Amino acid sequence: MNMKILVVDDFSTMRRIIKNLLQDLGYMNIVEADDGNTALPILKKGSIDFLVTDWNMPGMTGINLLKEVRADEKLSSLPVLMVTAEQKREQIVEAAEAGVNGYIVKPFTAATLKEKIDKIFERIDG
Amino acid sequence: MLEDNKLVTEDNIARAKDLLGCLERNDEEGAREIIDELALVRETELYQEMGKLTRELHDSISAFGMDTQIVNIAKEEIPDARSRLRHVIKLTDEAANSTLTAVEECVPLCDDLKNRSSALYEKWKRFVQRDMDISEFREMSGLIGQFLEDNTRETEAVRTRLNDILMAQTFQDLTSQIIKRVIALVEDVESNLVNLIKLTGKGNAELDKLVHEEDLLAPKGPPVPGVDKGVVSGQDEVDELLSSLGF
């Protein structure tokens, strides 16, 4: 439960909502970034265990951040959960092909967030 | 149109007869002069027609540009609409933040009340089962007194914050009114654009060719029912799609 989570979303209210939900699930170690460009240097410092990112953000989008993460030798196996309003089938397929570990569409519930996080870590631990 | 300008005139008939005469007489120079004259007649007609079209185009453009409604839309209403929509973002942002603040302040109060009442309940059960000595009973009475005092204060604080959350929802009424006004403007702009397209004389088939193909992977933001196509209906469909891809 001491896992360090980076939450990336351009809307501070959405970051606050996700942060509150994660804290409810017992994850207290949370850092924030408002797009891929600010997230990437934080990730490259190397202390993040789990990335939760939006797709549509100015600067670097979530899908490009995911691609950067997968292309980086040290970050390539970092679990990534996408929480986004993007719901075109082609986009979901693209995220899957880019190596996303979970995909949640907004609006979402606390139960969905918990279920997807549990599933991601069950797979990793298993 | 060129056909409207008469080519069959007495002058032209005379020129044609002269041309035929010149050709029969083998008068090359004379024939050339008449052909040049005829070409000049033709060119003059073309210039007149071009002049007419240019004037019509100029008049149409002037009429369009001088339409006070369009001038007003471009100069006042669109910048106004931008400010109004920014205000909508501000109002929704404030509402979301004040709601989140109230929730974040309530959560520790609720946690505190819940933890203390469940601890007291454990003690109370032991008391009911007569499994408690007098010193522990005295301690429990003190805790109950303190808990009741704090409970009154903390539930009052939760009540105040619930009221804050209630009041934060007034944004919905305000933003709806602003957005309705912007929708009316979009409708005005739409009808003016349709007029402009009619002015260009392009048919629907030609216009369809000009519509750009959609970039399927570009971020679109939240899908709107009845507007966006090819979108999943919710989390269940996302899960189905991902599981079909081996997730």
mmCIF file of C-alpha atoms in Angstrom:
data_model
loop_
_atom_site.group_PDB
_atom_site.id
_atom_site.type_symbol
_atom_site.label_atom_id
_atom_site.label_comp_id
_atom_site.label_asym_id
_atom_site.label_seq_id
_atom_site.Cartn_x
_atom_site.Cartn_y
_atom_site.Cartn_z
ATOM 1 C CA MET A 1 0.000 0.000 0.000
ATOM 2 C CA ASN A 2 3.049 2.213 0.074
ATOM 3 C CA MET A 3 3.035 2.218 -3.717
ATOM 4 C CA LYS A 4 3.833 5.618 -5.237
ATOM 5 C CA ILE A 5 1.236 6.596 -7.852
ATOM 6 C CA LEU A 6 1.474 9.369 -10.477
ATOM 7 C CA VAL A 7 -1.904 10.811 -11.531
ATOM 8 C CA VAL A 8 -1.810 12.748 -14.812
ATOM 9 C CA ASP A 9 -4.804 14.860 -15.918
ATOM 10 C CA ASP A 10 -5.038 18.441 -17.186
ATOM 11 C CA PHE A 11 -8.087 19.115 -14.983
ATOM 12 C CA SER A 12 -7.188 19.660 -11.342
ATOM 13 C CA THR A 13 -10.702 18.635 -10.256
ATOM 14 C CA MET A 14 -10.327 15.221 -11.948
ATOM 15 C CA ARG A 15 -6.888 14.794 -10.296
ATOM 16 C CA ARG A 16 -8.511 15.599 -6.940
ATOM 17 C CA ILE A 17 -11.320 13.074 -7.533
ATOM 18 C CA ILE A 18 -8.892 10.298 -8.529
ATOM 19 C CA LYS A 19 -6.594 11.182 -5.611
ATOM 20 C CA ASN A 20 -9.498 10.984 -3.139
ATOM 21 C CA LEU A 21 -10.649 7.648 -4.537
ATOM 22 C CA LEU A 22 -7.105 6.244 -4.404
ATOM 23 C CA GLN A 23 -6.746 7.445 -0.802
ATOM 24 C CA ASP A 24 -10.024 5.684 0.023
ATOM 25 C CA LEU A 25 -8.458 2.511 -1.359
ATOM 26 C CA GLY A 26 -5.517 3.058 0.982
ATOM 27 C CA TYR A 27 -2.991 4.478 -1.503
ATOM 28 C CA MET A 28 -1.652 7.542 0.291
ATOM 29 C CA ASN A 29 1.530 8.195 -1.692
ATOM 30 C CA ILE A 30 0.250 10.145 -4.702
ATOM 31 C CA VAL A 31 1.940 12.707 -6.949
ATOM 32 C CA GLU A 32 0.294 14.724 -9.719
ATOM 33 C CA ALA A 33 1.149 16.104 -13.167
ATOM 34 C CA ASP A 34 -1.007 18.033 -15.635
ATOM 35 C CA ASP A 35 0.188 16.504 -18.934
ATOM 36 C CA GLY A 36 2.688 14.097 -20.483
ATOM 37 C CA ASN A 37 5.424 16.712 -20.682
ATOM 38 C CA THR A 38 5.388 17.330 -16.932
ATOM 39 C CA ALA A 39 4.777 13.655 -16.133
ATOM 40 C CA LEU A 40 7.705 12.228 -18.072
ATOM 41 C CA PRO A 41 10.532 13.877 -16.037
ATOM 42 C CA ILE A 42 8.808 12.710 -12.812
ATOM 43 C CA LEU A 43 8.640 9.154 -14.193
ATOM 44 C CA LYS A 44 12.256 9.259 -15.352
ATOM 45 C CA LYS A 45 13.411 10.067 -11.816
ATOM 46 C CA GLY A 46 12.407 6.480 -11.156
ATOM 47 C CA SER A 47 10.317 6.341 -7.967
ATOM 48 C CA ILE A 48 6.840 5.873 -9.492
ATOM 49 C CA ASP A 49 5.260 2.406 -9.161
ATOM 50 C CA PHE A 50 1.995 3.003 -11.006
ATOM 51 C CA LEU A 51 0.811 5.532 -13.608
ATOM 52 C CA VAL A 52 -2.804 6.702 -13.965
ATOM 53 C CA THR A 53 -3.253 8.963 -16.977
ATOM 54 C CA ASP A 54 -5.909 10.807 -18.990
ATOM 55 C CA TRP A 55 -5.693 10.687 -22.829
ATOM 56 C CA ASN A 56 -6.731 14.131 -24.062
ATOM 57 C CA MET A 57 -4.332 16.716 -22.628
ATOM 58 C CA PRO A 58 -2.569 19.733 -24.133
ATOM 59 C CA GLY A 59 1.173 19.321 -24.603
ATOM 60 C CA MET A 60 1.834 15.592 -24.545
ATOM 61 C CA THR A 61 -1.290 13.384 -24.675
ATOM 62 C CA GLY A 62 -1.740 10.285 -22.536
ATOM 63 C CA ILE A 63 -1.319 7.907 -25.477
ATOM 64 C CA ASN A 64 2.018 9.510 -26.367
ATOM 65 C CA LEU A 65 3.064 9.382 -22.721
ATOM 66 C CA LEU A 66 2.216 5.649 -22.726
ATOM 67 C CA LYS A 67 4.323 5.153 -25.876
ATOM 68 C CA GLU A 68 7.237 7.081 -24.310
ATOM 69 C CA VAL A 69 6.981 4.930 -21.184
ATOM 70 C CA ARG A 70 6.972 1.673 -23.164
ATOM 71 C CA ALA A 71 9.933 2.876 -25.266
ATOM 72 C CA ASP A 72 12.031 3.713 -22.190
ATOM 73 C CA GLU A 73 14.135 0.795 -21.028
ATOM 74 C CA LYS A 74 13.738 1.594 -17.319
ATOM 75 C CA LEU A 75 10.016 2.375 -17.480
ATOM 76 C CA SER A 76 8.841 -0.176 -20.047
ATOM 77 C CA SER A 77 7.220 -2.510 -17.500
ATOM 78 C CA LEU A 78 5.524 0.246 -15.444
ATOM 79 C CA PRO A 79 1.800 -0.546 -15.016
ATOM 80 C CA VAL A 80 -0.329 2.102 -16.748
ATOM 81 C CA LEU A 81 -4.058 2.704 -16.243
ATOM 82 C CA MET A 82 -5.794 5.051 -18.653
ATOM 83 C CA VAL A 83 -8.782 6.981 -17.269
ATOM 84 C CA THR A 84 -10.298 8.924 -20.134
ATOM 85 C CA ALA A 85 -13.408 10.237 -21.872
ATOM 86 C CA GLU A 86 -12.066 8.920 -25.212
ATOM 87 C CA GLN A 87 -14.311 6.033 -26.200
ATOM 88 C CA LYS A 88 -13.803 5.401 -29.913
ATOM 89 C CA ARG A 89 -13.202 1.728 -30.596
ATOM 90 C CA GLU A 90 -10.102 2.589 -32.642
ATOM 91 C CA GLN A 91 -8.673 4.529 -29.703
ATOM 92 C CA ILE A 92 -9.199 1.687 -27.244
ATOM 93 C CA VAL A 93 -7.528 -0.714 -29.698
ATOM 94 C CA GLU A 94 -4.630 1.728 -30.132
ATOM 95 C CA ALA A 95 -4.157 2.022 -26.364
ATOM 96 C CA ALA A 96 -4.202 -1.774 -26.061
ATOM 97 C CA GLU A 97 -1.630 -2.108 -28.841
ATOM 98 C CA ALA A 98 0.536 0.555 -27.190
ATOM 99 C CA GLY A 99 0.600 -1.619 -24.055
ATOM 100 C CA VAL A 100 -1.922 -0.104 -21.651
ATOM 101 C CA ASN A 101 -2.683 -2.309 -18.606
ATOM 102 C CA GLY A 102 -6.208 -1.030 -17.969
ATOM 103 C CA TYR A 103 -8.702 1.342 -19.621
ATOM 104 C CA ILE A 104 -11.456 3.168 -17.727
ATOM 105 C CA VAL A 105 -13.939 5.487 -19.442
ATOM 106 C CA LYS A 106 -15.230 8.617 -17.717
ATOM 107 C CA PRO A 107 -17.569 9.004 -15.945
ATOM 108 C CA PHE A 108 -16.518 6.081 -13.783
ATOM 109 C CA THR A 109 -17.257 4.718 -10.323
ATOM 110 C CA ALA A 110 -15.035 4.057 -7.302
ATOM 111 C CA ALA A 111 -15.852 0.346 -7.715
ATOM 112 C CA THR A 112 -14.586 0.323 -11.341
ATOM 113 C CA LEU A 113 -11.342 2.014 -10.300
ATOM 114 C CA LYS A 114 -10.792 -0.549 -7.544
ATOM 115 C CA GLU A 115 -11.654 -3.473 -9.833
ATOM 116 C CA LYS A 116 -9.225 -2.385 -12.569
ATOM 117 C CA ILE A 117 -6.374 -1.655 -10.149
ATOM 118 C CA ASP A 118 -6.878 -5.035 -8.433
ATOM 119 C CA LYS A 119 -6.891 -6.785 -11.816
ATOM 120 C CA ILE A 120 -3.682 -5.052 -12.951
ATOM 121 C CA PHE A 121 -1.803 -6.035 -9.781
ATOM 122 C CA GLU A 122 -3.254 -9.559 -9.672
ATOM 123 C CA ARG A 123 -1.744 -10.087 -13.139
ATOM 124 C CA ILE A 124 1.588 -8.543 -12.177
ATOM 125 C CA ASP A 125 1.845 -10.425 -8.873
ATOM 126 C CA GLY A 126 0.588 -13.636 -10.473
ATOM 127 C CA MET B 1 -23.882 34.882 -71.012
ATOM 128 C CA LEU B 2 -22.162 35.267 -74.376
ATOM 129 C CA GLU B 3 -25.102 33.745 -76.291
ATOM 130 C CA ASP B 4 -27.250 36.669 -75.151
ATOM 131 C CA ASN B 5 -25.073 39.112 -77.095
ATOM 132 C CA LYS B 6 -26.211 39.038 -80.691
ATOM 133 C CA LEU B 7 -23.701 37.934 -83.250
ATOM 134 C CA VAL B 8 -26.224 38.186 -86.093
ATOM 135 C CA THR B 9 -26.104 41.925 -86.828
ATOM 136 C CA GLU B 10 -26.160 43.817 -90.104
ATOM 137 C CA ASP B 11 -22.555 44.853 -89.508
ATOM 138 C CA ASN B 12 -21.450 41.263 -89.013
ATOM 139 C CA ILE B 13 -23.422 40.038 -92.057
ATOM 140 C CA ALA B 14 -21.745 42.751 -94.162
ATOM 141 C CA ARG B 15 -18.350 41.727 -92.708
ATOM 142 C CA ALA B 16 -19.014 38.070 -93.582
ATOM 143 C CA LYS B 17 -19.981 38.948 -97.134
ATOM 144 C CA ASP B 18 -16.869 41.109 -97.499
ATOM 145 C CA LEU B 19 -14.756 38.251 -96.101
ATOM 146 C CA LEU B 20 -16.216 35.807 -98.623
ATOM 147 C CA GLY B 21 -15.525 38.341 -101.427
ATOM 148 C CA CYS B 22 -11.915 38.803 -100.285
ATOM 149 C CA LEU B 23 -11.342 35.025 -100.131
ATOM 150 C CA GLU B 24 -12.826 34.524 -103.613
ATOM 151 C CA ARG B 25 -10.655 37.333 -104.962
ATOM 152 C CA ASN B 26 -7.657 35.777 -103.247
ATOM 153 C CA ASP B 27 -7.228 39.088 -101.335
ATOM 154 C CA GLU B 28 -5.345 37.692 -98.354
ATOM 155 C CA GLU B 29 -4.624 41.037 -96.675
ATOM 156 C CA GLY B 30 -8.272 42.143 -96.936
ATOM 157 C CA ALA B 31 -9.490 38.801 -95.492
ATOM 158 C CA ARG B 32 -7.054 39.098 -92.570
ATOM 159 C CA GLU B 33 -8.299 42.635 -91.744
ATOM 160 C CA ILE B 34 -11.947 41.417 -91.646
ATOM 161 C CA ILE B 35 -11.054 38.389 -89.464
ATOM 162 C CA ASP B 36 -9.232 40.737 -87.052
ATOM 163 C CA GLU B 37 -12.334 42.967 -86.937
ATOM 164 C CA LEU B 38 -14.533 39.933 -86.154
ATOM 165 C CA ALA B 39 -12.095 38.790 -83.426
ATOM 166 C CA LEU B 40 -12.282 42.266 -81.897
ATOM 167 C CA VAL B 41 -16.098 42.060 -81.809
ATOM 168 C CA ARG B 42 -15.802 38.718 -80.011
ATOM 169 C CA GLU B 43 -13.213 40.031 -77.490
ATOM 170 C CA THR B 44 -15.327 43.100 -76.706
ATOM 171 C CA GLU B 45 -18.258 40.830 -75.855
ATOM 172 C CA LEU B 46 -16.011 38.750 -73.590
ATOM 173 C CA TYR B 47 -14.739 41.841 -71.751
ATOM 174 C CA GLN B 48 -18.283 43.129 -71.310
ATOM 175 C CA GLU B 49 -19.382 39.774 -69.885
ATOM 176 C CA MET B 50 -16.395 39.642 -67.526
ATOM 177 C CA GLY B 51 -17.143 43.174 -66.403
ATOM 178 C CA LYS B 52 -20.730 42.194 -65.677
ATOM 179 C CA LEU B 53 -19.685 39.095 -63.680
ATOM 180 C CA THR B 54 -17.115 41.096 -61.720
ATOM 181 C CA ARG B 55 -19.769 43.678 -60.835
ATOM 182 C CA GLU B 56 -22.193 40.969 -59.715
ATOM 183 C CA LEU B 57 -19.529 39.323 -57.579
ATOM 184 C CA HIS B 58 -18.571 42.663 -56.069
ATOM 185 C CA ASP B 59 -22.227 43.457 -55.300
ATOM 186 C CA SER B 60 -22.767 40.041 -53.699
ATOM 187 C CA ILE B 61 -19.649 40.324 -51.568
ATOM 188 C CA SER B 62 -20.566 43.862 -50.541
ATOM 189 C CA ALA B 63 -24.122 42.808 -49.681
ATOM 190 C CA PHE B 64 -22.793 39.919 -47.622
ATOM 191 C CA GLY B 65 -20.174 42.019 -45.845
ATOM 192 C CA MET B 66 -22.553 44.868 -45.188
ATOM 193 C CA ASP B 67 -25.135 42.630 -43.565
ATOM 194 C CA THR B 68 -25.190 44.184 -40.103
ATOM 195 C CA GLN B 69 -26.090 40.886 -38.473
ATOM 196 C CA ILE B 70 -22.886 39.269 -39.725
ATOM 197 C CA VAL B 71 -20.786 42.259 -38.739
ATOM 198 C CA ASN B 72 -22.342 42.104 -35.308
ATOM 199 C CA ILE B 73 -21.740 38.355 -35.001
ATOM 200 C CA ALA B 74 -18.073 38.696 -35.969
ATOM 201 C CA LYS B 75 -17.294 41.802 -33.928
ATOM 202 C CA GLU B 76 -19.419 41.379 -30.821
ATOM 203 C CA GLU B 77 -21.242 38.115 -30.417
ATOM 204 C CA ILE B 78 -18.425 35.621 -31.056
ATOM 205 C CA PRO B 79 -15.961 37.332 -28.681
ATOM 206 C CA ASP B 80 -18.887 37.583 -26.204
ATOM 207 C CA ALA B 81 -19.624 33.868 -26.619
ATOM 208 C CA ARG B 82 -15.971 33.060 -25.915
ATOM 209 C CA SER B 83 -16.121 35.033 -22.662
ATOM 210 C CA ARG B 84 -19.437 33.401 -21.755
ATOM 211 C CA LEU B 85 -18.050 29.898 -22.316
ATOM 212 C CA ARG B 86 -14.934 30.746 -20.289
ATOM 213 C CA HIS B 87 -17.291 31.857 -17.521
ATOM 214 C CA VAL B 88 -19.052 28.457 -17.750
ATOM 215 C CA ILE B 89 -15.676 26.734 -17.268
ATOM 216 C CA LYS B 90 -14.993 29.006 -14.269
ATOM 217 C CA LEU B 91 -18.401 28.316 -12.685
ATOM 218 C CA THR B 92 -18.160 24.542 -13.149
ATOM 219 C CA ASP B 93 -14.578 24.591 -11.867
ATOM 220 C CA GLU B 94 -15.615 26.541 -8.753
ATOM 221 C CA ALA B 95 -18.571 24.215 -8.135
ATOM 222 C CA ALA B 96 -16.423 21.092 -8.499
ATOM 223 C CA ASN B 97 -13.699 22.520 -6.255
ATOM 224 C CA SER B 98 -16.035 23.686 -3.501
ATOM 225 C CA THR B 99 -17.788 20.288 -3.568
ATOM 226 C CA LEU B 100 -14.440 18.483 -3.422
ATOM 227 C CA THR B 101 -13.270 20.692 -0.555
ATOM 228 C CA ALA B 102 -16.458 19.959 1.399
ATOM 229 C CA VAL B 103 -16.073 16.212 0.770
ATOM 230 C CA GLU B 104 -12.384 16.256 1.730
ATOM 231 C CA GLU B 105 -13.280 18.042 4.994
ATOM 232 C CA CYS B 106 -16.145 15.620 5.741
ATOM 233 C CA VAL B 107 -14.153 12.422 5.183
ATOM 234 C CA PRO B 108 -11.857 12.768 8.270
ATOM 235 C CA LEU B 109 -14.805 13.877 10.428
ATOM 236 C CA CYS B 110 -16.798 10.791 9.395
ATOM 237 C CA ASP B 111 -13.739 8.552 9.863
ATOM 238 C CA ASP B 112 -13.190 9.972 13.370
ATOM 239 C CA LEU B 113 -16.828 9.456 14.380
ATOM 240 C CA LYS B 114 -16.919 5.966 12.927
ATOM 241 C CA ASN B 115 -13.653 4.858 14.575
ATOM 242 C CA ARG B 116 -14.635 6.224 18.002
ATOM 243 C CA SER B 117 -18.190 4.827 17.897
ATOM 244 C CA SER B 118 -16.989 1.357 16.860
ATOM 245 C CA ALA B 119 -14.344 1.397 19.654
ATOM 246 C CA LEU B 120 -17.001 2.486 22.148
ATOM 247 C CA TYR B 121 -19.398 -0.175 20.891
ATOM 248 C CA GLU B 122 -16.806 -2.874 21.617
ATOM 249 C CA LYS B 123 -16.457 -1.545 25.174
ATOM 250 C CA TRP B 124 -20.235 -1.242 25.515
ATOM 251 C CA LYS B 125 -20.747 -4.906 24.539
ATOM 252 C CA ARG B 126 -18.296 -5.931 27.253
ATOM 253 C CA PHE B 127 -20.129 -3.721 29.772
ATOM 254 C CA VAL B 128 -23.487 -5.314 28.836
ATOM 255 C CA GLN B 129 -21.911 -8.761 29.299
ATOM 256 C CA ARG B 130 -20.660 -7.558 32.718
ATOM 257 C CA ASP B 131 -17.117 -8.095 31.531
ATOM 258 C CA MET B 132 -15.806 -4.728 32.791
ATOM 259 C CA ASP B 133 -14.330 -3.553 36.058
ATOM 260 C CA ILE B 134 -15.226 -0.252 37.685
ATOM 261 C CA SER B 135 -12.102 1.620 36.633
ATOM 262 C CA GLU B 136 -12.643 0.658 33.011
ATOM 263 C CA PHE B 137 -16.315 1.615 33.334
ATOM 264 C CA ARG B 138 -15.291 5.062 34.583
ATOM 265 C CA GLU B 139 -12.932 5.401 31.638
ATOM 266 C CA MET B 140 -15.720 4.359 29.242
ATOM 267 C CA SER B 141 -18.161 6.879 30.764
ATOM 268 C CA GLY B 142 -15.582 9.619 30.229
ATOM 269 C CA LEU B 143 -15.120 8.511 26.600
ATOM 270 C CA ILE B 144 -18.898 8.416 26.008
ATOM 271 C CA GLY B 145 -19.279 11.951 27.435
ATOM 272 C CA GLN B 146 -16.457 13.253 25.262
ATOM 273 C CA PHE B 147 -17.784 11.367 22.210
ATOM 274 C CA LEU B 148 -21.292 12.809 22.575
ATOM 275 C CA GLU B 149 -19.899 16.303 22.915
ATOM 276 C CA ASP B 150 -17.637 15.921 19.829
ATOM 277 C CA ASN B 151 -20.358 14.128 17.894
ATOM 278 C CA THR B 152 -22.699 17.114 18.219
ATOM 279 C CA ARG B 153 -19.978 19.471 16.961
ATOM 280 C CA GLU B 154 -18.683 17.225 14.169
ATOM 281 C CA THR B 155 -22.086 16.244 12.748
ATOM 282 C CA GLU B 156 -22.944 19.944 12.738
ATOM 283 C CA ALA B 157 -19.736 20.536 10.707
ATOM 284 C CA VAL B 158 -20.735 17.738 8.284
ATOM 285 C CA ARG B 159 -24.221 19.283 8.002
ATOM 286 C CA THR B 160 -22.700 22.680 7.109
ATOM 287 C CA ARG B 161 -20.563 21.084 4.399
ATOM 288 C CA LEU B 162 -23.532 19.184 2.966
ATOM 289 C CA ASN B 163 -25.206 22.555 2.668
ATOM 290 C CA ASP B 164 -22.111 23.894 0.856
ATOM 291 C CA ILE B 165 -22.392 20.972 -1.589
ATOM 292 C CA LEU B 166 -26.078 21.735 -2.101
ATOM 293 C CA MET B 167 -25.393 25.384 -2.822
ATOM 294 C CA ALA B 168 -22.524 24.554 -5.189
ATOM 295 C CA GLN B 169 -25.085 22.935 -7.528
ATOM 296 C CA THR B 170 -26.553 26.337 -8.444
ATOM 297 C CA PHE B 171 -23.920 26.388 -11.209
ATOM 298 C CA GLN B 172 -26.182 24.085 -13.260
ATOM 299 C CA ASP B 173 -28.945 26.669 -13.648
ATOM 300 C CA LEU B 174 -26.502 29.490 -14.436
ATOM 301 C CA THR B 175 -24.356 27.573 -16.910
ATOM 302 C CA SER B 176 -27.422 26.183 -18.725
ATOM 303 C CA GLN B 177 -28.697 29.686 -19.372
ATOM 304 C CA ILE B 178 -25.317 30.829 -20.679
ATOM 305 C CA ILE B 179 -24.903 27.750 -22.895
ATOM 306 C CA LYS B 180 -28.423 28.157 -24.335
ATOM 307 C CA ARG B 181 -27.475 31.670 -25.402
ATOM 308 C CA VAL B 182 -24.331 30.400 -27.120
ATOM 309 C CA ILE B 183 -26.373 27.679 -28.889
ATOM 310 C CA ALA B 184 -28.634 30.424 -30.308
ATOM 311 C CA LEU B 185 -25.524 32.206 -31.630
ATOM 312 C CA VAL B 186 -24.220 28.985 -33.209
ATOM 313 C CA GLU B 187 -27.582 28.645 -34.983
ATOM 314 C CA ASP B 188 -27.250 32.204 -36.353
ATOM 315 C CA VAL B 189 -23.717 31.514 -37.551
ATOM 316 C CA GLU B 190 -24.912 28.283 -39.151
ATOM 317 C CA SER B 191 -27.659 29.988 -41.178
ATOM 318 C CA ASN B 192 -25.244 32.696 -42.314
ATOM 319 C CA LEU B 193 -22.668 30.100 -43.356
ATOM 320 C CA VAL B 194 -25.351 28.251 -45.332
ATOM 321 C CA ASN B 195 -26.106 31.526 -47.156
ATOM 322 C CA LEU B 196 -22.417 32.039 -47.866
ATOM 323 C CA ILE B 197 -22.131 28.516 -49.285
ATOM 324 C CA LYS B 198 -25.188 29.175 -51.484
ATOM 325 C CA LEU B 199 -23.437 32.312 -52.749
ATOM 326 C CA THR B 200 -20.473 30.256 -53.927
ATOM 327 C CA GLY B 201 -22.952 28.245 -56.018
ATOM 328 C CA LYS B 202 -21.515 24.905 -54.938
ATOM 329 C CA GLY B 203 -23.925 21.955 -54.953
ATOM 330 C CA ASN B 204 -24.165 19.435 -52.127
ATOM 331 C CA ALA B 205 -22.138 16.847 -54.074
ATOM 332 C CA GLU B 206 -19.284 19.318 -54.514
ATOM 333 C CA LEU B 207 -19.451 20.319 -50.845
ATOM 334 C CA ASP B 208 -19.346 16.680 -49.709
ATOM 335 C CA LYS B 209 -16.014 16.321 -51.498
ATOM 336 C CA LEU B 210 -14.665 19.212 -49.436
ATOM 337 C CA VAL B 211 -15.593 17.664 -46.070
ATOM 338 C CA HIS B 212 -12.409 16.390 -44.446
ATOM 339 C CA GLU B 213 -12.140 12.781 -43.471
ATOM 340 C CA GLU B 214 -12.184 12.324 -39.711
ATOM 341 C CA ASP B 215 -8.927 11.394 -37.972
ATOM 342 C CA LEU B 216 -10.067 8.370 -35.981
ATOM 343 C CA LEU B 217 -7.249 8.486 -33.453
ATOM 344 C CA ALA B 218 -7.229 12.201 -32.637
ATOM 345 C CA PRO B 219 -8.575 12.922 -29.129
ATOM 346 C CA LYS B 220 -12.238 13.925 -29.265
ATOM 347 C CA GLY B 221 -13.188 14.444 -25.619
ATOM 348 C CA PRO B 222 -16.358 12.995 -24.121
ATOM 349 C CA PRO B 223 -18.674 11.465 -26.749
ATOM 350 C CA VAL B 224 -22.115 13.073 -27.034
ATOM 351 C CA PRO B 225 -25.101 10.721 -27.498
ATOM 352 C CA GLY B 226 -26.515 10.953 -31.015
ATOM 353 C CA VAL B 227 -23.516 12.936 -32.307
ATOM 354 C CA ASP B 228 -20.418 10.750 -32.026
ATOM 355 C CA LYS B 229 -20.313 7.475 -33.913
ATOM 356 C CA GLY B 230 -18.163 4.384 -33.418
ATOM 357 C CA VAL B 231 -17.929 4.878 -29.667
ATOM 358 C CA VAL B 232 -18.434 2.290 -26.948
ATOM 359 C CA SER B 233 -21.507 2.756 -24.759
ATOM 360 C CA GLY B 234 -19.703 2.361 -21.446
ATOM 361 C CA GLN B 235 -17.197 0.460 -19.326
ATOM 362 C CA ASP B 236 -18.799 -2.946 -20.066
ATOM 363 C CA GLU B 237 -18.191 -2.524 -23.793
ATOM 364 C CA VAL B 238 -14.617 -1.365 -23.160
ATOM 365 C CA ASP B 239 -14.035 -4.519 -21.099
ATOM 366 C CA GLU B 240 -15.588 -6.703 -23.821
ATOM 367 C CA LEU B 241 -13.460 -5.091 -26.529
ATOM 368 C CA LEU B 242 -10.280 -5.466 -24.470
ATOM 369 C CA SER B 243 -11.040 -9.077 -23.599
ATOM 370 C CA SER B 244 -11.573 -9.815 -27.315
ATOM 371 C CA LEU B 245 -8.035 -8.459 -27.781
ATOM 372 C CA GLY B 246 -6.709 -10.907 -25.211
ATOM 373 C CA PHE B 247 -6.775 -8.672 -22.115
#
